[in-house]
């Protein structure tokens, strides 16, 4: 019969399990983690052995240890052990494999994946494969061989078992704290999203009235205002109202996506027709700068199965950004082409561009490029975050390339087929496609 790897060799070296445990310990001295009693690092060890002679031998070895002080307590049976082994009563338990009911005691203390309140050392005979399997399965911290046992072996096994047990406990507590922090963060994020959604709805109603009356006054629908400055004031109110409404709509979109309440309303539609219509709505804005705005759509594109309103909002956000950050006599190009089972829709401009090191953070909500021109423009930093969320909700990918002074290209990759699990469900809250196109 071959020697199990968990059994200590006869040359007095520490067992394989103890050696592996030592490798997991921090670089600091493991003795620094032991409690100090009577001026020495001390390990309280319960020796669950039946034979008095065996206990006397262990007590003799405990008296010869050099690095730690071993306080040995004799427990003569497994029944007595179940009574005596209460939490914090001992640091390490040494269990004699020959003792009747030893295997059952191991299972009651911590078998089956449960964490034992004590690190268990098993005193076993040579070639005891069943005990070796217990050690390898984690039910026993280490196995030490009965024959040729030395004080050094007992000491090393006790130190390593106790330190590893403490570290495993700290790791379990850290994991629990991380789980709690994650759950709290999720609850806080859900509460934030719910608050934004509710507040957005409450703000939109009076704001729509303000914008409506401001537009009537600016156009003098019910009669002249008199002084020309009043018309200018009304137009300023209307422009500010539209900007605020855009901000509220962006917050509403983002809160719905983050809270998981954005359900895709999938339907097949013509990508070329959608992009052509959207580009036409921006022609007047581009001519005022002036900027050359054009669309290059590949012939015979297949129908895209996606949420039409989300698709429009992605295109609107990208076009708005491109026109905002492109100067006079620049160019903005919208392209669409098929790439295998996907359709790529991109918007390229010859505008100010950004440093490539900033690209990743630009898709974070409320983050904008750190340039003087961007800081001087109106914006919330939500547009690209919404683009990324909507495209990824469809199972797509967003990529951005940019260079200062050379322009920016943002490519969105849409799967032609619907993503798994998406259904033709209409969202309960007003979607991004319900707002004005430009």
CSV table of C-alpha atoms in Angstrom, one decimal, residues 166-350:
chain,number,residue,atom,x,y,z
A,166,UNK,CA,-7.6,31.9,12.1
A,167,UNK,CA,-6.9,33.0,8.5
A,168,UNK,CA,-9.8,31.0,7.1
A,169,UNK,CA,-12.0,32.6,9.7
A,170,UNK,CA,-10.8,36.1,8.8
A,171,UNK,CA,-11.3,35.3,5.1
A,172,UNK,CA,-14.9,34.0,5.8
A,173,UNK,CA,-15.7,37.2,7.8
A,174,UNK,CA,-14.2,39.4,5.0
A,175,UNK,CA,-16.4,37.6,2.4
A,176,UNK,CA,-19.4,38.1,4.6
A,177,UNK,CA,-18.6,41.8,4.9
A,178,UNK,CA,-18.1,42.1,1.2
A,179,UNK,CA,-21.5,40.4,0.6
A,180,UNK,CA,-23.2,42.8,3.0
A,181,UNK,CA,-21.5,45.8,1.4
A,182,UNK,CA,-22.5,44.6,-2.1
A,183,UNK,CA,-26.1,44.0,-1.0
A,184,UNK,CA,-26.2,47.5,0.7
A,185,UNK,CA,-24.8,49.1,-2.5
A,186,UNK,CA,-27.4,47.3,-4.6
A,187,UNK,CA,-30.2,48.5,-2.3
A,188,UNK,CA,-28.9,52.0,-2.3
A,189,UNK,CA,-28.5,52.0,-6.1
A,190,UNK,CA,-32.1,50.7,-6.5
A,191,UNK,CA,-33.4,53.4,-4.1
A,192,UNK,CA,-31.5,56.1,-6.0
A,193,UNK,CA,-32.8,54.8,-9.4
A,194,UNK,CA,-36.4,54.8,-8.0
A,195,UNK,CA,-36.0,58.3,-6.6
A,196,UNK,CA,-34.7,59.6,-9.9
A,197,UNK,CA,-37.5,58.0,-11.8
A,198,UNK,CA,-40.2,59.4,-9.4
A,199,UNK,CA,-38.6,62.9,-9.3
A,200,UNK,CA,-38.2,62.9,-13.1
A,201,UNK,CA,-41.9,62.3,-13.6
A,202,UNK,CA,-42.8,64.9,-11.0
A,203,UNK,CA,-40.6,67.5,-12.7
A,204,UNK,CA,-41.6,66.9,-16.2
A,205,UNK,CA,-45.3,67.8,-15.8
A,206,UNK,CA,-44.8,71.4,-14.6
A,207,UNK,CA,-41.8,71.8,-16.9
A,208,UNK,CA,-43.9,70.9,-20.0
A,209,UNK,CA,-46.3,73.6,-19.0
A,210,UNK,CA,-43.5,76.2,-18.6
A,211,UNK,CA,-42.1,75.3,-22.0
A,212,UNK,CA,-45.5,75.4,-23.6
A,213,UNK,CA,-46.4,78.9,-22.3
A,214,UNK,CA,-42.8,80.2,-23.0
A,215,UNK,CA,-43.2,79.0,-26.6
A,216,UNK,CA,-46.6,80.7,-26.9
A,217,UNK,CA,-45.2,84.0,-25.6
A,218,UNK,CA,-42.1,83.8,-27.8
A,219,UNK,CA,-44.3,83.3,-30.9
A,220,UNK,CA,-46.8,85.9,-29.6
A,221,UNK,CA,-49.7,83.5,-30.4
A,222,UNK,CA,-52.3,85.3,-28.4
A,223,UNK,CA,-51.1,88.8,-29.1
A,224,UNK,CA,-48.0,91.1,-29.1
A,225,UNK,CA,-45.9,91.3,-26.0
A,226,UNK,CA,-44.9,94.9,-26.7
A,227,UNK,CA,-41.2,95.4,-25.9
A,228,UNK,CA,-39.0,93.1,-28.0
A,229,UNK,CA,-37.0,92.2,-25.0
A,230,UNK,CA,-39.9,90.2,-23.7
A,231,UNK,CA,-39.7,87.9,-26.7
A,232,UNK,CA,-36.0,87.4,-26.1
A,233,UNK,CA,-36.7,86.6,-22.5
A,234,UNK,CA,-39.4,84.1,-23.5
A,235,UNK,CA,-37.0,82.4,-26.0
A,236,UNK,CA,-34.3,82.2,-23.2
A,237,UNK,CA,-36.9,80.6,-20.9
A,238,UNK,CA,-37.8,78.1,-23.6
A,239,UNK,CA,-34.2,77.2,-24.4
A,240,UNK,CA,-33.4,76.7,-20.7
A,241,UNK,CA,-36.6,74.6,-20.3
A,242,UNK,CA,-35.7,72.4,-23.1
A,243,UNK,CA,-32.2,71.9,-21.7
A,244,UNK,CA,-33.6,71.0,-18.3
A,245,UNK,CA,-36.1,68.6,-19.9
A,246,UNK,CA,-33.3,66.9,-21.8
A,247,UNK,CA,-31.5,66.4,-18.4
A,248,UNK,CA,-34.6,65.0,-16.8
A,249,UNK,CA,-35.2,62.6,-19.7
A,250,UNK,CA,-31.6,61.4,-19.5
A,251,UNK,CA,-31.8,60.8,-15.8
A,252,UNK,CA,-35.1,58.9,-16.3
A,253,UNK,CA,-33.5,56.7,-19.0
A,254,UNK,CA,-30.5,55.9,-16.9
A,255,UNK,CA,-32.5,55.1,-13.8
A,256,UNK,CA,-34.8,52.7,-15.7
A,257,UNK,CA,-31.8,50.9,-17.2
A,258,UNK,CA,-29.9,50.7,-13.9
A,259,UNK,CA,-32.9,49.4,-12.0
A,260,UNK,CA,-33.6,46.7,-14.6
A,261,UNK,CA,-37.0,48.2,-15.6
A,262,UNK,CA,-36.1,48.8,-19.2
A,263,UNK,CA,-37.7,46.0,-21.2
A,264,UNK,CA,-36.9,45.8,-24.8
A,265,UNK,CA,-39.8,46.2,-27.3
A,266,UNK,CA,-38.4,44.2,-30.1
A,267,UNK,CA,-39.6,44.7,-33.7
A,268,UNK,CA,-37.9,44.5,-37.1
A,269,UNK,CA,-37.3,47.8,-38.8
A,270,UNK,CA,-35.3,49.3,-41.7
A,271,UNK,CA,-32.0,50.7,-40.4
A,272,UNK,CA,-31.5,52.8,-43.5
A,273,UNK,CA,-34.9,54.5,-43.3
A,274,UNK,CA,-34.4,55.2,-39.6
A,275,UNK,CA,-31.0,56.7,-40.0
A,276,UNK,CA,-32.1,58.8,-43.0
A,277,UNK,CA,-35.0,60.3,-41.1
A,278,UNK,CA,-32.8,61.0,-38.1
A,279,UNK,CA,-30.1,62.7,-40.2
A,280,UNK,CA,-32.6,64.9,-41.9
A,281,UNK,CA,-33.8,66.2,-38.5
A,282,UNK,CA,-30.3,67.5,-37.8
A,283,UNK,CA,-29.7,69.1,-41.2
A,284,UNK,CA,-30.9,72.6,-40.1
A,285,UNK,CA,-28.7,72.5,-37.0
A,286,UNK,CA,-25.6,71.4,-39.1
A,287,UNK,CA,-26.2,74.1,-41.7
A,288,UNK,CA,-26.2,76.9,-39.1
A,289,UNK,CA,-22.6,76.1,-38.0
A,290,UNK,CA,-21.9,75.1,-40.9
A,291,UNK,CA,-21.1,71.4,-40.8
A,292,UNK,CA,-21.2,68.9,-43.6
A,293,UNK,CA,-23.6,66.1,-42.4
A,294,UNK,CA,-24.1,63.0,-44.5
A,295,UNK,CA,-25.1,59.4,-44.2
A,296,UNK,CA,-23.4,56.4,-45.9
A,297,UNK,CA,-25.6,53.3,-45.5
A,298,UNK,CA,-24.7,50.0,-47.1
A,299,UNK,CA,-27.2,48.7,-49.7
A,300,UNK,CA,-29.5,45.8,-48.8
A,301,UNK,CA,-29.0,45.9,-45.0
A,302,UNK,CA,-31.2,43.2,-43.4
A,303,UNK,CA,-34.0,44.4,-41.0
A,304,UNK,CA,-32.7,44.9,-37.5
A,305,UNK,CA,-34.7,43.2,-34.7
A,306,UNK,CA,-34.3,45.7,-31.9
A,307,UNK,CA,-36.1,48.3,-29.8
A,308,UNK,CA,-36.7,51.0,-32.3
A,309,UNK,CA,-37.0,53.8,-29.7
A,310,UNK,CA,-33.7,52.7,-28.1
A,311,UNK,CA,-32.0,52.6,-31.5
A,312,UNK,CA,-33.2,56.1,-32.2
A,313,UNK,CA,-32.0,57.4,-28.8
A,314,UNK,CA,-28.5,55.9,-29.4
A,315,UNK,CA,-28.3,57.6,-32.8
A,316,UNK,CA,-29.6,60.9,-31.5
A,317,UNK,CA,-27.1,61.0,-28.6
A,318,UNK,CA,-24.2,60.2,-30.9
A,319,UNK,CA,-25.3,62.8,-33.6
A,320,UNK,CA,-25.8,65.4,-30.9
A,321,UNK,CA,-22.4,64.9,-29.5
A,322,UNK,CA,-20.7,64.9,-32.9
A,323,UNK,CA,-22.3,68.2,-33.9
A,324,UNK,CA,-21.7,69.8,-30.6
A,325,UNK,CA,-18.0,69.1,-30.6
A,326,UNK,CA,-17.3,69.8,-34.4
A,327,UNK,CA,-16.4,73.3,-35.4
A,328,UNK,CA,-17.3,75.3,-38.6
A,329,UNK,CA,-16.6,73.6,-41.9
A,330,UNK,CA,-16.1,70.3,-40.2
A,331,UNK,CA,-17.9,67.0,-41.2
A,332,UNK,CA,-20.1,64.5,-39.4
A,333,UNK,CA,-20.7,61.1,-41.1
A,334,UNK,CA,-23.2,58.4,-40.1
A,335,UNK,CA,-22.4,55.0,-41.5
A,336,UNK,CA,-24.1,51.6,-41.4
A,337,UNK,CA,-22.9,48.3,-42.7
A,338,UNK,CA,-23.4,44.6,-42.1
A,339,UNK,CA,-20.6,42.6,-40.3
A,340,UNK,CA,-21.7,38.9,-40.4
A,341,UNK,CA,-24.6,38.4,-38.0
A,342,UNK,CA,-24.4,42.0,-36.8
A,343,UNK,CA,-25.0,45.6,-38.0
A,344,UNK,CA,-22.5,48.3,-37.2
A,345,UNK,CA,-23.8,51.8,-37.0
A,346,UNK,CA,-21.1,54.5,-36.4
A,347,UNK,CA,-20.9,58.3,-36.2
A,348,UNK,CA,-17.6,59.9,-37.1
A,349,UNK,CA,-16.7,63.6,-36.8
A,350,UNK,CA,-13.7,65.8,-37.5
